[in-house]
């Protein structure tokens, strides 16, 4: 194995996953931790996601989520002007 092959094995040409995702809080949301319909998916998650303290979730909000450990946290609403 030459050095280039070795580097390809330990560091494949794949971009690391983004630390952020976009999604929407479903229209069925009423209270508590929200589920999220992530962009590119057809149905909302069954898992409920925590939110930063300054954000109060509302049905229909577009939100930015950040990867924390092995999960996601809702950062805030994304305002579309």
PDB file of N, CA and C in Angstrom:
ATOM      1  N   UNK A   1       0.861  -1.176   0.000  1.00  0.00           N
ATOM      2  CA  UNK A   1       0.000   0.000   0.000  1.00  0.00           C
ATOM      3  C   UNK A   1       0.902   1.231   0.000  1.00  0.00           C
ATOM      4  N   UNK A   2       0.613   2.145  -0.917  1.00  0.00           N
ATOM      5  CA  UNK A   2       1.408   3.374  -0.954  1.00  0.00           C
ATOM      6  C   UNK A   2       0.793   4.421  -0.013  1.00  0.00           C
ATOM      7  N   UNK A   3       1.519   5.513   0.241  1.00  0.00           N
ATOM      8  CA  UNK A   3       1.016   6.517   1.195  1.00  0.00           C
ATOM      9  C   UNK A   3      -0.328   7.129   0.794  1.00  0.00           C
ATOM     10  N   UNK A   4      -0.563   7.335  -0.514  1.00  0.00           N
ATOM     11  CA  UNK A   4      -1.826   7.914  -0.949  1.00  0.00           C
ATOM     12  C   UNK A   4      -2.997   6.976  -0.654  1.00  0.00           C
ATOM     13  N   UNK A   5      -2.797   5.658  -0.889  1.00  0.00           N
ATOM     14  CA  UNK A   5      -3.841   4.682  -0.580  1.00  0.00           C
ATOM     15  C   UNK A   5      -4.144   4.659   0.910  1.00  0.00           C
ATOM     16  N   UNK A   6      -3.090   4.720   1.722  1.00  0.00           N
ATOM     17  CA  UNK A   6      -3.273   4.719   3.174  1.00  0.00           C
ATOM     18  C   UNK A   6      -4.096   5.929   3.612  1.00  0.00           C
ATOM     19  N   UNK A   7      -3.756   7.118   3.086  1.00  0.00           N
ATOM     20  CA  UNK A   7      -4.497   8.316   3.455  1.00  0.00           C
ATOM     21  C   UNK A   7      -5.952   8.231   3.010  1.00  0.00           C
ATOM     22  N   UNK A   8      -6.199   7.605   1.870  1.00  0.00           N
ATOM     23  CA  UNK A   8      -7.570   7.440   1.395  1.00  0.00           C
ATOM     24  C   UNK A   8      -8.372   6.544   2.338  1.00  0.00           C
ATOM     25  N   UNK A   9      -7.745   5.521   2.885  1.00  0.00           N
ATOM     26  CA  UNK A   9      -8.425   4.605   3.803  1.00  0.00           C
ATOM     27  C   UNK A   9      -8.764   5.295   5.118  1.00  0.00           C
ATOM     28  N   UNK A  10      -7.828   6.073   5.650  1.00  0.00           N
ATOM     29  CA  UNK A  10      -8.090   6.695   6.957  1.00  0.00           C
ATOM     30  C   UNK A  10      -8.825   8.023   6.842  1.00  0.00           C
ATOM     31  N   UNK A  11      -8.847   8.611   5.646  1.00  0.00           N
ATOM     32  CA  UNK A  11      -9.510   9.889   5.450  1.00  0.00           C
ATOM     33  C   UNK A  11     -10.160   9.919   4.075  1.00  0.00           C
ATOM     34  N   UNK A  12     -11.283   9.210   3.907  1.00  0.00           N
ATOM     35  CA  UNK A  12     -11.920   9.155   2.591  1.00  0.00           C
ATOM     36  C   UNK A  12     -12.396  10.533   2.134  1.00  0.00           C
ATOM     37  N   UNK A  13     -12.572  10.671   0.826  1.00  0.00           N
ATOM     38  CA  UNK A  13     -13.025  11.940   0.244  1.00  0.00           C
ATOM     39  C   UNK A  13     -14.511  12.145   0.483  1.00  0.00           C
ATOM     40  N   UNK A  14     -14.881  12.294   1.736  1.00  0.00           N
ATOM     41  CA  UNK A  14     -16.264  12.563   2.090  1.00  0.00           C
ATOM     42  C   UNK A  14     -16.291  13.811   2.951  1.00  0.00           C
ATOM     43  N   UNK A  15     -17.211  14.685   2.656  1.00  0.00           N
ATOM     44  CA  UNK A  15     -17.346  15.873   3.481  1.00  0.00           C
ATOM     45  C   UNK A  15     -17.905  15.472   4.836  1.00  0.00           C
ATOM     46  N   UNK A  16     -17.415  16.093   5.900  1.00  0.00           N
ATOM     47  CA  UNK A  16     -17.992  15.792   7.212  1.00  0.00           C
ATOM     48  C   UNK A  16     -19.432  16.275   7.257  1.00  0.00           C
ATOM     49  N   UNK A  17     -20.274  15.618   8.035  1.00  0.00           N
ATOM     50  CA  UNK A  17     -21.665  16.063   8.124  1.00  0.00           C
ATOM     51  C   UNK A  17     -21.738  17.475   8.696  1.00  0.00           C
ATOM     52  N   UNK A  18     -22.713  18.222   8.235  1.00  0.00           N
ATOM     53  CA  UNK A  18     -22.874  19.593   8.706  1.00  0.00           C
ATOM     54  C   UNK A  18     -23.283  19.597  10.178  1.00  0.00           C
ATOM     55  N   UNK A  19     -22.795  20.562  10.942  1.00  0.00           N
ATOM     56  CA  UNK A  19     -23.220  20.668  12.335  1.00  0.00           C
ATOM     57  C   UNK A  19     -24.587  21.335  12.476  1.00  0.00           C
ATOM     58  N   UNK A  20     -25.212  21.699  11.336  1.00  0.00           N
ATOM     59  CA  UNK A  20     -26.513  22.368  11.372  1.00  0.00           C
ATOM     60  C   UNK A  20     -27.500  21.692  10.435  1.00  0.00           C
ATOM     61  N   UNK A  21     -28.782  21.798  10.796  1.00  0.00           N
ATOM     62  CA  UNK A  21     -29.879  21.352   9.937  1.00  0.00           C
ATOM     63  C   UNK A  21     -30.991  22.379  10.021  1.00  0.00           C
ATOM     64  N   UNK A  22     -31.811  22.392   8.982  1.00  0.00           N
ATOM     65  CA  UNK A  22     -32.997  23.233   8.965  1.00  0.00           C
ATOM     66  C   UNK A  22     -34.217  22.331   9.021  1.00  0.00           C
ATOM     67  N   UNK A  23     -35.292  22.844   9.597  1.00  0.00           N
ATOM     68  CA  UNK A  23     -36.519  22.081   9.664  1.00  0.00           C
ATOM     69  C   UNK A  23     -37.705  22.984   9.962  1.00  0.00           C
ATOM     70  N   UNK A  24     -38.849  22.350  10.083  1.00  0.00           N
ATOM     71  CA  UNK A  24     -40.093  23.061  10.373  1.00  0.00           C
ATOM     72  C   UNK A  24     -40.806  22.363  11.513  1.00  0.00           C
ATOM     73  N   UNK A  25     -41.364  23.143  12.407  1.00  0.00           N
ATOM     74  CA  UNK A  25     -42.185  22.574  13.473  1.00  0.00           C
ATOM     75  C   UNK A  25     -43.557  22.292  12.866  1.00  0.00           C
ATOM     76  N   UNK A  26     -44.036  21.055  12.966  1.00  0.00           N
ATOM     77  CA  UNK A  26     -45.311  20.688  12.316  1.00  0.00           C
ATOM     78  C   UNK A  26     -46.490  21.532  12.800  1.00  0.00           C
ATOM     79  N   UNK A  27     -47.476  21.672  11.917  1.00  0.00           N
ATOM     80  CA  UNK A  27     -48.683  22.437  12.249  1.00  0.00           C
ATOM     81  C   UNK A  27     -49.467  21.811  13.396  1.00  0.00           C
ATOM     82  N   UNK A  28     -49.228  20.538  13.696  1.00  0.00           N
ATOM     83  CA  UNK A  28     -49.939  19.846  14.776  1.00  0.00           C
ATOM     84  C   UNK A  28     -49.342  20.142  16.157  1.00  0.00           C
ATOM     85  N   UNK A  29     -48.216  20.850  16.213  1.00  0.00           N
ATOM     86  CA  UNK A  29     -47.557  21.145  17.493  1.00  0.00           C
ATOM     87  C   UNK A  29     -48.439  22.054  18.346  1.00  0.00           C
ATOM     88  N   UNK A  30     -48.522  21.726  19.655  1.00  0.00           N
ATOM     89  CA  UNK A  30     -49.286  22.572  20.579  1.00  0.00           C
ATOM     90  C   UNK A  30     -48.464  23.032  21.779  1.00  0.00           C
ATOM     91  N   UNK A  31     -47.634  22.145  22.358  1.00  0.00           N
ATOM     92  CA  UNK A  31     -46.844  22.544  23.527  1.00  0.00           C
ATOM     93  C   UNK A  31     -45.758  21.518  23.811  1.00  0.00           C
ATOM     94  N   UNK A  32     -44.852  21.893  24.726  1.00  0.00           N
ATOM     95  CA  UNK A  32     -43.768  20.992  25.117  1.00  0.00           C
ATOM     96  C   UNK A  32     -42.642  20.990  24.096  1.00  0.00           C
ATOM     97  N   UNK A  33     -41.805  19.962  24.167  1.00  0.00           N
ATOM     98  CA  UNK A  33     -40.709  19.838  23.210  1.00  0.00           C
ATOM     99  C   UNK A  33     -41.281  19.487  21.842  1.00  0.00           C
ATOM    100  N   UNK A  34     -40.868  20.208  20.802  1.00  0.00           N
ATOM    101  CA  UNK A  34     -41.451  19.959  19.478  1.00  0.00           C
ATOM    102  C   UNK A  34     -40.802  18.786  18.747  1.00  0.00           C
ATOM    103  N   UNK A  35     -41.571  18.189  17.855  1.00  0.00           N
ATOM    104  CA  UNK A  35     -41.005  17.294  16.851  1.00  0.00           C
ATOM    105  C   UNK A  35     -40.581  18.209  15.700  1.00  0.00           C
ATOM    106  N   UNK A  36     -39.803  17.672  14.765  1.00  0.00           N
ATOM    107  CA  UNK A  36     -39.297  18.478  13.658  1.00  0.00           C
ATOM    108  C   UNK A  36     -39.471  17.719  12.352  1.00  0.00           C
ATOM    109  N   UNK A  37     -39.906  18.416  11.327  1.00  0.00           N
ATOM    110  CA  UNK A  37     -39.869  17.874   9.964  1.00  0.00           C
ATOM    111  C   UNK A  37     -38.622  18.471   9.327  1.00  0.00           C
ATOM    112  N   UNK A  38     -37.556  17.669   9.278  1.00  0.00           N
ATOM    113  CA  UNK A  38     -36.290  18.132   8.737  1.00  0.00           C
ATOM    114  C   UNK A  38     -36.406  18.356   7.233  1.00  0.00           C
ATOM    115  N   UNK A  39     -35.720  19.371   6.729  1.00  0.00           N
ATOM    116  CA  UNK A  39     -35.702  19.628   5.293  1.00  0.00           C
ATOM    117  C   UNK A  39     -35.258  18.367   4.553  1.00  0.00           C
ATOM    118  N   UNK A  40     -35.958  18.054   3.475  1.00  0.00           N
ATOM    119  CA  UNK A  40     -35.640  16.877   2.678  1.00  0.00           C
ATOM    120  C   UNK A  40     -36.358  15.622   3.115  1.00  0.00           C
ATOM    121  N   UNK A  41     -37.045  15.664   4.255  1.00  0.00           N
ATOM    122  CA  UNK A  41     -37.808  14.517   4.735  1.00  0.00           C
ATOM    123  C   UNK A  41     -39.296  14.773   4.514  1.00  0.00           C
ATOM    124  N   UNK A  42     -40.065  13.689   4.409  1.00  0.00           N
ATOM    125  CA  UNK A  42     -41.486  13.841   4.091  1.00  0.00           C
ATOM    126  C   UNK A  42     -42.396  13.841   5.317  1.00  0.00           C
ATOM    127  N   UNK A  43     -41.915  13.311   6.427  1.00  0.00           N
ATOM    128  CA  UNK A  43     -42.732  13.284   7.648  1.00  0.00           C
ATOM    129  C   UNK A  43     -41.906  13.808   8.822  1.00  0.00           C
ATOM    130  N   UNK A  44     -42.601  14.293   9.824  1.00  0.00           N
ATOM    131  CA  UNK A  44     -41.933  14.798  11.024  1.00  0.00           C
ATOM    132  C   UNK A  44     -41.348  13.643  11.827  1.00  0.00           C
ATOM    133  N   UNK A  45     -40.319  13.948  12.575  1.00  0.00           N
ATOM    134  CA  UNK A  45     -39.707  12.959  13.455  1.00  0.00           C
ATOM    135  C   UNK A  45     -40.695  12.574  14.562  1.00  0.00           C
ATOM    136  N   UNK A  46     -40.453  11.450  15.176  1.00  0.00           N
ATOM    137  CA  UNK A  46     -41.231  11.090  16.364  1.00  0.00           C
ATOM    138  C   UNK A  46     -40.506  11.561  17.617  1.00  0.00           C
ATOM    139  N   UNK A  47     -39.217  11.795  17.482  1.00  0.00           N
ATOM    140  CA  UNK A  47     -38.413  12.286  18.597  1.00  0.00           C
ATOM    141  C   UNK A  47     -38.732  13.758  18.841  1.00  0.00           C
ATOM    142  N   UNK A  48     -38.653  14.175  20.091  1.00  0.00           N
ATOM    143  CA  UNK A  48     -38.888  15.567  20.458  1.00  0.00           C
ATOM    144  C   UNK A  48     -37.533  16.210  20.762  1.00  0.00           C
ATOM    145  N   UNK A  49     -37.375  17.471  20.374  1.00  0.00           N
ATOM    146  CA  UNK A  49     -36.083  18.135  20.454  1.00  0.00           C
ATOM    147  C   UNK A  49     -36.096  19.303  21.425  1.00  0.00           C
ATOM    148  N   UNK A  50     -35.042  19.417  22.263  1.00  0.00           N
ATOM    149  CA  UNK A  50     -34.955  20.551  23.180  1.00  0.00           C
ATOM    150  C   UNK A  50     -34.666  21.841  22.415  1.00  0.00           C
ATOM    151  N   UNK A  51     -34.996  22.957  23.046  1.00  0.00           N
ATOM    152  CA  UNK A  51     -34.797  24.273  22.435  1.00  0.00           C
ATOM    153  C   UNK A  51     -33.958  25.141  23.361  1.00  0.00           C
ATOM    154  N   UNK A  52     -33.192  26.065  22.767  1.00  0.00           N
ATOM    155  CA  UNK A  52     -32.496  27.065  23.570  1.00  0.00           C
ATOM    156  C   UNK A  52     -33.535  27.880  24.320  1.00  0.00           C
ATOM    157  N   UNK A  53     -33.172  28.354  25.499  1.00  0.00           N
ATOM    158  CA  UNK A  53     -34.109  29.046  26.379  1.00  0.00           C
ATOM    159  C   UNK A  53     -34.758  30.281  25.809  1.00  0.00           C
ATOM    160  N   UNK A  54     -34.091  30.983  24.898  1.00  0.00           N
ATOM    161  CA  UNK A  54     -34.646  32.218  24.361  1.00  0.00           C
ATOM    162  C   UNK A  54     -35.721  31.971  23.302  1.00  0.00           C
ATOM    163  N   UNK A  55     -35.835  30.737  22.816  1.00  0.00           N
ATOM    164  CA  UNK A  55     -36.791  30.430  21.751  1.00  0.00           C
ATOM    165  C   UNK A  55     -37.993  29.684  22.306  1.00  0.00           C
ATOM    166  N   UNK A  56     -39.189  30.151  21.954  1.00  0.00           N
ATOM    167  CA  UNK A  56     -40.429  29.461  22.299  1.00  0.00           C
ATOM    168  C   UNK A  56     -41.008  28.896  21.010  1.00  0.00           C
ATOM    169  N   UNK A  57     -41.081  27.564  20.886  1.00  0.00           N
ATOM    170  CA  UNK A  57     -41.535  26.971  19.623  1.00  0.00           C
ATOM    171  C   UNK A  57     -43.003  27.259  19.337  1.00  0.00           C
ATOM    172  N   UNK A  58     -43.291  27.405  18.028  1.00  0.00           N
ATOM    173  CA  UNK A  58     -44.663  27.588  17.563  1.00  0.00           C
ATOM    174  C   UNK A  58     -44.847  26.756  16.299  1.00  0.00           C
ATOM    175  N   UNK A  59     -46.052  26.240  16.122  1.00  0.00           N
ATOM    176  CA  UNK A  59     -46.373  25.469  14.923  1.00  0.00           C
ATOM    177  C   UNK A  59     -46.069  26.297  13.683  1.00  0.00           C
ATOM    178  N   UNK A  60     -45.437  25.662  12.701  1.00  0.00           N
ATOM    179  CA  UNK A  60     -45.140  26.311  11.439  1.00  0.00           C
ATOM    180  C   UNK A  60     -43.816  27.053  11.389  1.00  0.00           C
ATOM    181  N   UNK A  61     -43.135  27.213  12.526  1.00  0.00           N
ATOM    182  CA  UNK A  61     -41.852  27.916  12.531  1.00  0.00           C
ATOM    183  C   UNK A  61     -40.801  27.151  11.733  1.00  0.00           C
ATOM    184  N   UNK A  62     -40.013  27.894  10.930  1.00  0.00           N
ATOM    185  CA  UNK A  62     -38.802  27.349  10.312  1.00  0.00           C
ATOM    186  C   UNK A  62     -37.712  27.520  11.349  1.00  0.00           C
ATOM    187  N   UNK A  63     -36.956  26.472  11.628  1.00  0.00           N
ATOM    188  CA  UNK A  63     -35.966  26.533  12.699  1.00  0.00           C
ATOM    189  C   UNK A  63     -34.603  26.025  12.242  1.00  0.00           C
ATOM    190  N   UNK A  64     -33.574  26.517  12.928  1.00  0.00           N
ATOM    191  CA  UNK A  64     -32.204  26.067  12.747  1.00  0.00           C
ATOM    192  C   UNK A  64     -31.857  25.176  13.930  1.00  0.00           C
ATOM    193  N   UNK A  65     -31.320  23.993  13.638  1.00  0.00           N
ATOM    194  CA  UNK A  65     -30.911  23.067  14.687  1.00  0.00           C
ATOM    195  C   UNK A  65     -29.403  22.878  14.621  1.00  0.00           C
ATOM    196  N   UNK A  66     -28.778  22.684  15.770  1.00  0.00           N
ATOM    197  CA  UNK A  66     -27.344  22.441  15.845  1.00  0.00           C
ATOM    198  C   UNK A  66     -27.108  21.057  16.435  1.00  0.00           C
ATOM    199  N   UNK A  67     -26.110  20.374  15.897  1.00  0.00           N
ATOM    200  CA  UNK A  67     -25.743  19.056  16.422  1.00  0.00           C
ATOM    201  C   UNK A  67     -25.065  19.246  17.775  1.00  0.00           C
ATOM    202  N   UNK A  68     -25.546  18.527  18.768  1.00  0.00           N
ATOM    203  CA  UNK A  68     -24.949  18.522  20.096  1.00  0.00           C
ATOM    204  C   UNK A  68     -24.812  17.071  20.503  1.00  0.00           C
ATOM    205  N   UNK A  69     -23.577  16.599  20.611  1.00  0.00           N
ATOM    206  CA  UNK A  69     -23.357  15.186  20.897  1.00  0.00           C
ATOM    207  C   UNK A  69     -23.923  14.345  19.767  1.00  0.00           C
ATOM    208  N   UNK A  70     -24.826  13.424  20.097  1.00  0.00           N
ATOM    209  CA  UNK A  70     -25.441  12.553  19.094  1.00  0.00           C
ATOM    210  C   UNK A  70     -26.851  13.011  18.728  1.00  0.00           C
ATOM    211  N   UNK A  71     -27.227  14.204  19.159  1.00  0.00           N
ATOM    212  CA  UNK A  71     -28.585  14.679  18.885  1.00  0.00           C
ATOM    213  C   UNK A  71     -28.583  16.094  18.341  1.00  0.00           C
ATOM    214  N   UNK A  72     -29.758  16.707  18.375  1.00  0.00           N
ATOM    215  CA  UNK A  72     -29.960  18.043  17.829  1.00  0.00           C
ATOM    216  C   UNK A  72     -30.667  18.924  18.846  1.00  0.00           C
ATOM    217  N   UNK A  73     -30.361  20.221  18.811  1.00  0.00           N
ATOM    218  CA  UNK A  73     -31.014  21.213  19.666  1.00  0.00           C
ATOM    219  C   UNK A  73     -31.536  22.324  18.756  1.00  0.00           C
ATOM    220  N   UNK A  74     -32.787  22.732  18.984  1.00  0.00           N
ATOM    221  CA  UNK A  74     -33.355  23.839  18.220  1.00  0.00           C
ATOM    222  C   UNK A  74     -32.721  25.128  18.719  1.00  0.00           C
ATOM    223  N   UNK A  75     -32.068  25.845  17.805  1.00  0.00           N
ATOM    224  CA  UNK A  75     -31.379  27.081  18.170  1.00  0.00           C
ATOM    225  C   UNK A  75     -32.353  28.263  18.219  1.00  0.00           C
ATOM    226  N   UNK A  76     -33.120  28.416  17.121  1.00  0.00           N
ATOM    227  CA  UNK A  76     -33.999  29.585  17.044  1.00  0.00           C
ATOM    228  C   UNK A  76     -34.841  29.486  15.783  1.00  0.00           C
ATOM    229  N   UNK A  77     -35.828  30.347  15.713  1.00  0.00           N
ATOM    230  CA  UNK A  77     -36.644  30.496  14.513  1.00  0.00           C
ATOM    231  C   UNK A  77     -35.822  31.230  13.461  1.00  0.00           C
ATOM    232  N   UNK A  78     -35.988  30.848  12.209  1.00  0.00           N
ATOM    233  CA  UNK A  78     -35.356  31.552  11.095  1.00  0.00           C
ATOM    234  C   UNK A  78     -36.418  32.436  10.483  1.00  0.00           C
ATOM    235  N   UNK A  79     -36.198  33.710  10.520  1.00  0.00           N
ATOM    236  CA  UNK A  79     -37.176  34.660   9.987  1.00  0.00           C
ATOM    237  C   UNK A  79     -36.937  34.858   8.505  1.00  0.00           C
ATOM    238  N   UNK A  80     -37.995  34.699   7.741  1.00  0.00           N
ATOM    239  CA  UNK A  80     -37.921  34.873   6.295  1.00  0.00           C
ATOM    240  C   UNK A  80     -38.512  36.237   5.963  1.00  0.00           C
ATOM    241  N   UNK A  81     -37.683  37.140   5.529  1.00  0.00           N
ATOM    242  CA  UNK A  81     -38.142  38.496   5.214  1.00  0.00           C
ATOM    243  C   UNK A  81     -38.461  38.616   3.761  1.00  0.00           C
TER     244      UNK A  81
END
